[in-house]
PDB file of C-alpha atoms in Angstrom:
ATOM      1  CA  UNK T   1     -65.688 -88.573-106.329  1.00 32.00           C
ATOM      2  CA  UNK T   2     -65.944 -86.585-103.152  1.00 34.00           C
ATOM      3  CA  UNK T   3     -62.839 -85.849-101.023  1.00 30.00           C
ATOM      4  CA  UNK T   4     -61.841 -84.771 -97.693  1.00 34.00           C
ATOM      5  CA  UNK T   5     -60.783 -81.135 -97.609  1.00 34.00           C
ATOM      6  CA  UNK T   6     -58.376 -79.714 -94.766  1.00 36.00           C
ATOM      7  CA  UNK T   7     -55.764 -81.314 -92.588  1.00 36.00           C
ATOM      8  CA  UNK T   8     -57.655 -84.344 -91.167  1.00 38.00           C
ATOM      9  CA  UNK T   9     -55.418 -87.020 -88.458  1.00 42.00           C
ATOM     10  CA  UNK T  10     -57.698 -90.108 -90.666  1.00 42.00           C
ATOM     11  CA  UNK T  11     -56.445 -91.869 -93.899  1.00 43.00           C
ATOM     12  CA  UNK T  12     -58.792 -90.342 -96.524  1.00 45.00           C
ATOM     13  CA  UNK T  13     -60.259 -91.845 -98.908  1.00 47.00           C
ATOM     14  CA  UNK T  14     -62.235 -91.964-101.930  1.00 50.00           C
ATOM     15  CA  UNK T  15     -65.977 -92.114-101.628  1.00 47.00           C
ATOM     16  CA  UNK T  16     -68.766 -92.199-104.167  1.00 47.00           C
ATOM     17  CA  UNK T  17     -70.601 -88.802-105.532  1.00 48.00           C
ATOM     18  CA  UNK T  18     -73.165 -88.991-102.994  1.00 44.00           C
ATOM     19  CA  UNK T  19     -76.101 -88.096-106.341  1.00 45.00           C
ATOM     20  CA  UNK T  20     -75.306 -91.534-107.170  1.00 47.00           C
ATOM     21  CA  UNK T  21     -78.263 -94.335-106.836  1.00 49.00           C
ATOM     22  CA  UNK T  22     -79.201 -95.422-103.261  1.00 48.00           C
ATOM     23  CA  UNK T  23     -77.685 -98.650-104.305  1.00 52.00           C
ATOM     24  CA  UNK T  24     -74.432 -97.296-104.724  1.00 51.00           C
ATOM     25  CA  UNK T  25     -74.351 -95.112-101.957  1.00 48.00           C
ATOM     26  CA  UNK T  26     -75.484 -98.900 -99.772  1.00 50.00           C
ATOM     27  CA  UNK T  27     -73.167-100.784-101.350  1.00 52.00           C
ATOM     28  CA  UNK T  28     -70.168 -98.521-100.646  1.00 49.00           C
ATOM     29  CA  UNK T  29     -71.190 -98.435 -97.028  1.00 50.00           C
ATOM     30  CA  UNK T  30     -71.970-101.743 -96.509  1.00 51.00           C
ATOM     31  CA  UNK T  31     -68.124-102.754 -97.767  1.00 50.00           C
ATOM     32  CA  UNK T  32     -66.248 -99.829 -95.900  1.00 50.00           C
ATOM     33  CA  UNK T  33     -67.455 -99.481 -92.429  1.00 50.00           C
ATOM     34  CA  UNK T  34     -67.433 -95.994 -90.909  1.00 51.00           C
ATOM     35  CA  UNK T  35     -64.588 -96.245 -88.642  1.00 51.00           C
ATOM     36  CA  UNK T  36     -64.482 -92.851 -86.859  1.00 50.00           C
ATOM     37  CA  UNK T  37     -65.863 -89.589 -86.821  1.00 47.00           C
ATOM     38  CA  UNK T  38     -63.237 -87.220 -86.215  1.00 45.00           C
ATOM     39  CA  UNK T  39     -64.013 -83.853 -85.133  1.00 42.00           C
ATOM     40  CA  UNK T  40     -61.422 -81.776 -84.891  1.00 39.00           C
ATOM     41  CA  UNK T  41     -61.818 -78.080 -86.205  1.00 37.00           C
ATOM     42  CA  UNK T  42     -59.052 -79.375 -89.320  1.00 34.00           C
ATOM     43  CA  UNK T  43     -61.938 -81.847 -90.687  1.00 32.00           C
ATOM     44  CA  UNK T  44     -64.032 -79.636 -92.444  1.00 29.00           C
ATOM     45  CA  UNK T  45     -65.942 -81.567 -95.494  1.00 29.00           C
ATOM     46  CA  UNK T  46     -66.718 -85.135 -96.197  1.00 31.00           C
ATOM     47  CA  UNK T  47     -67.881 -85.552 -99.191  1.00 31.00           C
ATOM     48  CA  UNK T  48     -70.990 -83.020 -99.285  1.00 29.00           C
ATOM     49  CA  UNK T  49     -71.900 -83.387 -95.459  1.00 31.00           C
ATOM     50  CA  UNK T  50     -70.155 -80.769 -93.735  1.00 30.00           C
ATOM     51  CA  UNK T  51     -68.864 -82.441 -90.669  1.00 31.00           C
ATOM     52  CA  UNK T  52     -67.299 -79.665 -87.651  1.00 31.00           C
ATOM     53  CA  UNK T  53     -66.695 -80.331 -83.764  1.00 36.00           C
ATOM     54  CA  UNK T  54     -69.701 -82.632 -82.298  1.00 41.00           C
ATOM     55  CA  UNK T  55     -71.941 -80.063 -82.036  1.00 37.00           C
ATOM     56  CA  UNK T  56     -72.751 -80.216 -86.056  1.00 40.00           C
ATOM     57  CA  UNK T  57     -72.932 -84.341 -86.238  1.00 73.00           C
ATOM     58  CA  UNK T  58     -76.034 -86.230 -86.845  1.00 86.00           C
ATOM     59  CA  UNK T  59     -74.981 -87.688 -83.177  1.00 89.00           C
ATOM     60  CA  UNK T  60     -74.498 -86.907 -80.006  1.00 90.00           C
ATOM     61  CA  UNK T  61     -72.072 -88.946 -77.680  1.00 90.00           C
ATOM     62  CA  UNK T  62     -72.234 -89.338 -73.906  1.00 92.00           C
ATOM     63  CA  UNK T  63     -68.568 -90.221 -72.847  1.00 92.00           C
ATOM     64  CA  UNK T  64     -67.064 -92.453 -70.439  1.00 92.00           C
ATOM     65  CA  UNK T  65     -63.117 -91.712 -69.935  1.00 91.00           C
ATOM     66  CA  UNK T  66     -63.077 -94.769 -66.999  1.00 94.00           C
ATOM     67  CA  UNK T  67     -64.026 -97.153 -69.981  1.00 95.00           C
ATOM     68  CA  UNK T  68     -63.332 -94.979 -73.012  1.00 95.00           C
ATOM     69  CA  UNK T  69     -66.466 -96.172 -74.401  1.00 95.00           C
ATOM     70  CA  UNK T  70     -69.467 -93.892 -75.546  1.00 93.00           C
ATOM     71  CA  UNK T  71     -72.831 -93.924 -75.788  1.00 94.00           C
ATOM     72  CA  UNK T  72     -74.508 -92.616 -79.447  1.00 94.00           C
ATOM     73  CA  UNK T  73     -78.235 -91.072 -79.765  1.00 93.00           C
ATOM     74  CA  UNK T  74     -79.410 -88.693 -82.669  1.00 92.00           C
ATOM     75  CA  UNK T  75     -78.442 -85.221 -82.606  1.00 88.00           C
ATOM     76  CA  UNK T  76     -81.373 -83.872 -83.344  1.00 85.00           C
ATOM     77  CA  UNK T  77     -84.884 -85.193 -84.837  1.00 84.00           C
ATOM     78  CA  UNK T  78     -84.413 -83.839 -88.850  1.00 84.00           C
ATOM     79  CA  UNK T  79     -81.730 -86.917 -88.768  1.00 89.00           C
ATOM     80  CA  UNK T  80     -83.035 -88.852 -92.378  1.00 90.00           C
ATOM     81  CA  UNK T  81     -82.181 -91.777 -94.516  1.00 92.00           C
ATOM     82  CA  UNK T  82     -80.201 -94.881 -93.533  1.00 93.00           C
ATOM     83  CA  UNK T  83     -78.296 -94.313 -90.217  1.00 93.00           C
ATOM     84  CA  UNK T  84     -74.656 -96.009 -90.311  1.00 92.00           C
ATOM     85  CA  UNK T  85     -73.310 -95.747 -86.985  1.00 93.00           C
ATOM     86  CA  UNK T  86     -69.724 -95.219 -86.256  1.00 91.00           C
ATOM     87  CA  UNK T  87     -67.771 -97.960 -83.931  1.00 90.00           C
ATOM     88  CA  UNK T  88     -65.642 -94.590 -82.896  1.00 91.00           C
ATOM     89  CA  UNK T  89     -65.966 -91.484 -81.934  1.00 89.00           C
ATOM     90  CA  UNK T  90     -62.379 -88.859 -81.442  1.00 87.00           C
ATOM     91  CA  UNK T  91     -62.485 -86.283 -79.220  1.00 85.00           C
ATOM     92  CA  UNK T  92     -58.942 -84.694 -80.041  1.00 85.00           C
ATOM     93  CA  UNK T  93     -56.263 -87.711 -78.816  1.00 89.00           C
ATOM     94  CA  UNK T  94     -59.299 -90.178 -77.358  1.00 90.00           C
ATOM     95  CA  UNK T  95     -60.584 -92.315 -78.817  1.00 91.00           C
ATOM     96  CA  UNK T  96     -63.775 -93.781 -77.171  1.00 92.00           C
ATOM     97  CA  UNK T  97     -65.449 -97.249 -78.700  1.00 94.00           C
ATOM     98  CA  UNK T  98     -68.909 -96.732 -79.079  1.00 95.00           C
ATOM     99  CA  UNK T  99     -70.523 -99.423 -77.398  1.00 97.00           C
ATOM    100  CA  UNK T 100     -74.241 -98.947 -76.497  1.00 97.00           C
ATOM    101  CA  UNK T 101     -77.537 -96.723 -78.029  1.00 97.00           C
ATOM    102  CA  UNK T 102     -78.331 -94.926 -75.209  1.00 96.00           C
ATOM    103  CA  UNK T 103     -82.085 -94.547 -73.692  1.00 97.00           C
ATOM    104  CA  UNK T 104     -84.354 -93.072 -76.527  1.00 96.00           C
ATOM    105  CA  UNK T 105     -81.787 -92.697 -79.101  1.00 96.00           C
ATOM    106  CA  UNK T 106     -83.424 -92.908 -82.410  1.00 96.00           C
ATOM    107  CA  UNK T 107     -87.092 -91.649 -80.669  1.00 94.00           C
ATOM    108  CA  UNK T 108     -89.440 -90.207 -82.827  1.00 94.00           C
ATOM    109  CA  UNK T 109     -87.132 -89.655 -85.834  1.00 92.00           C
ATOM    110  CA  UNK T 110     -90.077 -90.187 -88.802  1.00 89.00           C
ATOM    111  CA  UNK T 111     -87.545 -89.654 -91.263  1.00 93.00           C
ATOM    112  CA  UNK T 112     -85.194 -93.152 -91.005  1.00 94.00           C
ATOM    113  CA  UNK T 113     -85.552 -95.946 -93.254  1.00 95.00           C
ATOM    114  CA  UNK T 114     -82.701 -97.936 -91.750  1.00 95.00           C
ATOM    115  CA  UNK T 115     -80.078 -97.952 -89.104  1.00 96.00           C
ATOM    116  CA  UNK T 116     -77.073-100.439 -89.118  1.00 96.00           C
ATOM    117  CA  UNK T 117     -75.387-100.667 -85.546  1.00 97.00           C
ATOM    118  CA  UNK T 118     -71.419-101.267 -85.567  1.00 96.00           C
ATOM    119  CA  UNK T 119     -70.230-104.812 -83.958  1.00 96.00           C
ATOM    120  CA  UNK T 120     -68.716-102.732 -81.089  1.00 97.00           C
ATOM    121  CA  UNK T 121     -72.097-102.237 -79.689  1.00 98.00           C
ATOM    122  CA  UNK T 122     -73.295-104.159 -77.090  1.00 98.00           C
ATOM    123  CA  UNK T 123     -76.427-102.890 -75.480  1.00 98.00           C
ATOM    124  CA  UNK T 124     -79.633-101.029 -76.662  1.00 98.00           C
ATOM    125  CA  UNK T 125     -81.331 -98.826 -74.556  1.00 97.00           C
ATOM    126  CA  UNK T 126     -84.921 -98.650 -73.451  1.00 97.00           C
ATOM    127  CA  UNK T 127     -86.915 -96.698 -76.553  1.00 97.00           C
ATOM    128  CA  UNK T 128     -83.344 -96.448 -78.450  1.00 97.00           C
ATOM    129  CA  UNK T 129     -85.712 -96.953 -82.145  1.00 96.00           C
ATOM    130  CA  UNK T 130     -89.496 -96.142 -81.051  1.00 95.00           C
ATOM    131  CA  UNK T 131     -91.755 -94.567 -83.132  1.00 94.00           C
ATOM    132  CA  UNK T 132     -89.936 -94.453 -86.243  1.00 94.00           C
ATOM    133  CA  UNK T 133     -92.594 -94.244 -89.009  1.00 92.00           C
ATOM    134  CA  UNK T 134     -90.742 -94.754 -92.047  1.00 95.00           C
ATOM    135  CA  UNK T 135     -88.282 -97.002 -90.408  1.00 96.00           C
ATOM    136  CA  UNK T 136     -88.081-100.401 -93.209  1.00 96.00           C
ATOM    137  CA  UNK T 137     -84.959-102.396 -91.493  1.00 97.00           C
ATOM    138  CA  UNK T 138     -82.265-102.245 -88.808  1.00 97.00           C
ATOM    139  CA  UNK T 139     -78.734-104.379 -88.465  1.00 97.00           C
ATOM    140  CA  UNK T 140     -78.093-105.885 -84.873  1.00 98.00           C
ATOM    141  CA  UNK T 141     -74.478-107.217 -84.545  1.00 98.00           C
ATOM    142  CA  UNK T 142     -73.606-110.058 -82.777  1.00 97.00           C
ATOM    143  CA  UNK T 143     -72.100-108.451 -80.133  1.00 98.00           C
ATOM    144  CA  UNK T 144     -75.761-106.903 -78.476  1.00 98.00           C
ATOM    145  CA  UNK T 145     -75.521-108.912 -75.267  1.00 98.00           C
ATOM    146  CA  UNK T 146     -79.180-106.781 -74.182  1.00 98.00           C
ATOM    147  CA  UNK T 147     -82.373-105.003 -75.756  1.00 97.00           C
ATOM    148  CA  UNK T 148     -83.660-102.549 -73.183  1.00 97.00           C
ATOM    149  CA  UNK T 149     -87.288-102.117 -72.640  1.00 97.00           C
ATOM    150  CA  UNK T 150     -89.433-101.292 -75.836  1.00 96.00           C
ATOM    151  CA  UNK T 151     -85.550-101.356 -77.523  1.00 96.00           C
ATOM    152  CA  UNK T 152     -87.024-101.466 -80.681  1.00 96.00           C
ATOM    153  CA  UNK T 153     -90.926-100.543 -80.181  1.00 94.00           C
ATOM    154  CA  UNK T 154     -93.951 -99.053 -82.320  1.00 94.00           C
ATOM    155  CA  UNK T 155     -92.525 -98.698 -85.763  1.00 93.00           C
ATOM    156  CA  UNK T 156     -94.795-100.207 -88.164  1.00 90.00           C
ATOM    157  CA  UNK T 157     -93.254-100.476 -91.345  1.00 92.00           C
ATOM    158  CA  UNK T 158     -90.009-101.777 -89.660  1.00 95.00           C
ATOM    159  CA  UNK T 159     -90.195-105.673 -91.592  1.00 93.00           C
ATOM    160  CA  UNK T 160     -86.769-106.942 -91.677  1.00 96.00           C
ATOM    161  CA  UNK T 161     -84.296-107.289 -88.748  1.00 97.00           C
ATOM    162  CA  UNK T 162     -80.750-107.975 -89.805  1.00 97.00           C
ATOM    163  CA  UNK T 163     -79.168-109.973 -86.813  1.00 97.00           C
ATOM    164  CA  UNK T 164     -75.594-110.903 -87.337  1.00 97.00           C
ATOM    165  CA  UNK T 165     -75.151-114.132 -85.334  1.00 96.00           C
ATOM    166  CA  UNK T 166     -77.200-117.381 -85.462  1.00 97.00           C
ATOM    167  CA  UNK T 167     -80.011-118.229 -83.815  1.00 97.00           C
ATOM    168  CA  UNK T 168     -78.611-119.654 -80.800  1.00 97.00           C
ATOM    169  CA  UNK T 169     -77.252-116.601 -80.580  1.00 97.00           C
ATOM    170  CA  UNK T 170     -79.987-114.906 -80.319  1.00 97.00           C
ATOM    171  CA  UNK T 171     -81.829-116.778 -78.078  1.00 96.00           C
ATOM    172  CA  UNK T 172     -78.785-115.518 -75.433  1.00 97.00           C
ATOM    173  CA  UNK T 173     -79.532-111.367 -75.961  1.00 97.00           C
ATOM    174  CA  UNK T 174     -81.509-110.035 -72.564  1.00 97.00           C
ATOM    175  CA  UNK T 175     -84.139-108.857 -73.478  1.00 96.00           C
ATOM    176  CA  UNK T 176     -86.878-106.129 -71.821  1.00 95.00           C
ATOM    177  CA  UNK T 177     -90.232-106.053 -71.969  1.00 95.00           C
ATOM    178  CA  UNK T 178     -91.661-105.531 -75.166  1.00 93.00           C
ATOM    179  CA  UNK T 179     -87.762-105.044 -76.595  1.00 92.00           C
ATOM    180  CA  UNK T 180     -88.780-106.601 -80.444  1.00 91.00           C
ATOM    181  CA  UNK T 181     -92.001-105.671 -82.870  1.00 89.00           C
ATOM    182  CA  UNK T 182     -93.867-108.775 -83.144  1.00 85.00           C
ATOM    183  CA  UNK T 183     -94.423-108.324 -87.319  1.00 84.00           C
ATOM    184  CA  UNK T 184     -90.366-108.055 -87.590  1.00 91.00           C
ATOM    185  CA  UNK T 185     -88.902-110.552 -89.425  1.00 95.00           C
ATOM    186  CA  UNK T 186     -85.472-111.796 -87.893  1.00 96.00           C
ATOM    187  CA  UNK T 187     -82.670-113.031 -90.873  1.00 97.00           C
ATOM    188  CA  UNK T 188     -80.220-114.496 -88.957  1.00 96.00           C
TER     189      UNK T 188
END
């Protein structure tokens, strides 16, 4: 099992060897949602990902202290695998919720085979996922109340769309111009 080394302000806990089967790894995260990132200079190691201030995450966050919500994109375009977004990012005592994928967020990354959005998310920007090559699957949550333009555009292998309401539900997200691949497949 890895561990958290250093002084962190979270609860840690135990999380699998990350050389453990994809399966593993996906089941773990599926039932133990990222809640925070913390990134104070305490928090040194999670598991094998070495995790400093902001400036070393796989994200970057644009924040809003009127709201204390943020705004998540990729830090940088070598970001791989499947993409669990935190619902929180700290920024020493704030706390911001994040709540929308900004404008181009996930652009170009040919390296992501899935992203899962948190439920405190409610809007994705114009080209947030475009032109993600290896890109299989992505998670909406319920609470996406709009799909910018070309949201979620030009990513041919992307089959599956995970949406987390019904149907009806939906039918009520805003969406842009060209904000959903045609060849996805929405599970509601």
């Amino acid at each position: 099992m890895a561990r958290i080394i250093g002084n962190p302000t979270v609860t840690p806990m135990a999380v699998p060897d990350w050389n453990q089967t994809n399966e593993m790894r996906a089941d773990f995260i599926k039932n133990r949602p990222l809640e925070a990132i913390k990134t104070a200079e305490s928090l040194r190691y999670y598991g094998d990902a070495n995790i400093v201030p902001s400036d070393a995450s796989l994200f970057l966050f644009a924040l809003d202290d009127t709201t204390m919500t943020a705004s998540v994109k990729a830090k940088s375009n070598s970001i791989s695998g499947d993409i669990v977004i935190p619902y929180k990012y700290i920024d020493g005592n704030k706390t911001y919720t994040v709540a929308s994928l900004a404008d181009s967020a996930f652009n170009n990354r040919d390296a992501i085979t899935s992203i899962t959005i948190p439920k405190s998310v409610e809007s994705i920007g114009k080209n947030a996922v475009s032109y993600c090559d290896t890109i299989a699957s992505i998670t909406i949550p319920k609470s996406v109340t709009n799909i910018g333009d070309y949201g979620i555009f030009s990513c041919p292998p992307l089959t599956d769309i995970y949406y987390e309401g019904s149907k009806e539900d939906w039918a009520k997200i805003s969406f842009g111009n060209e904000a959903i691949p045609d060849g996805a497949k929405i599970h509601y």
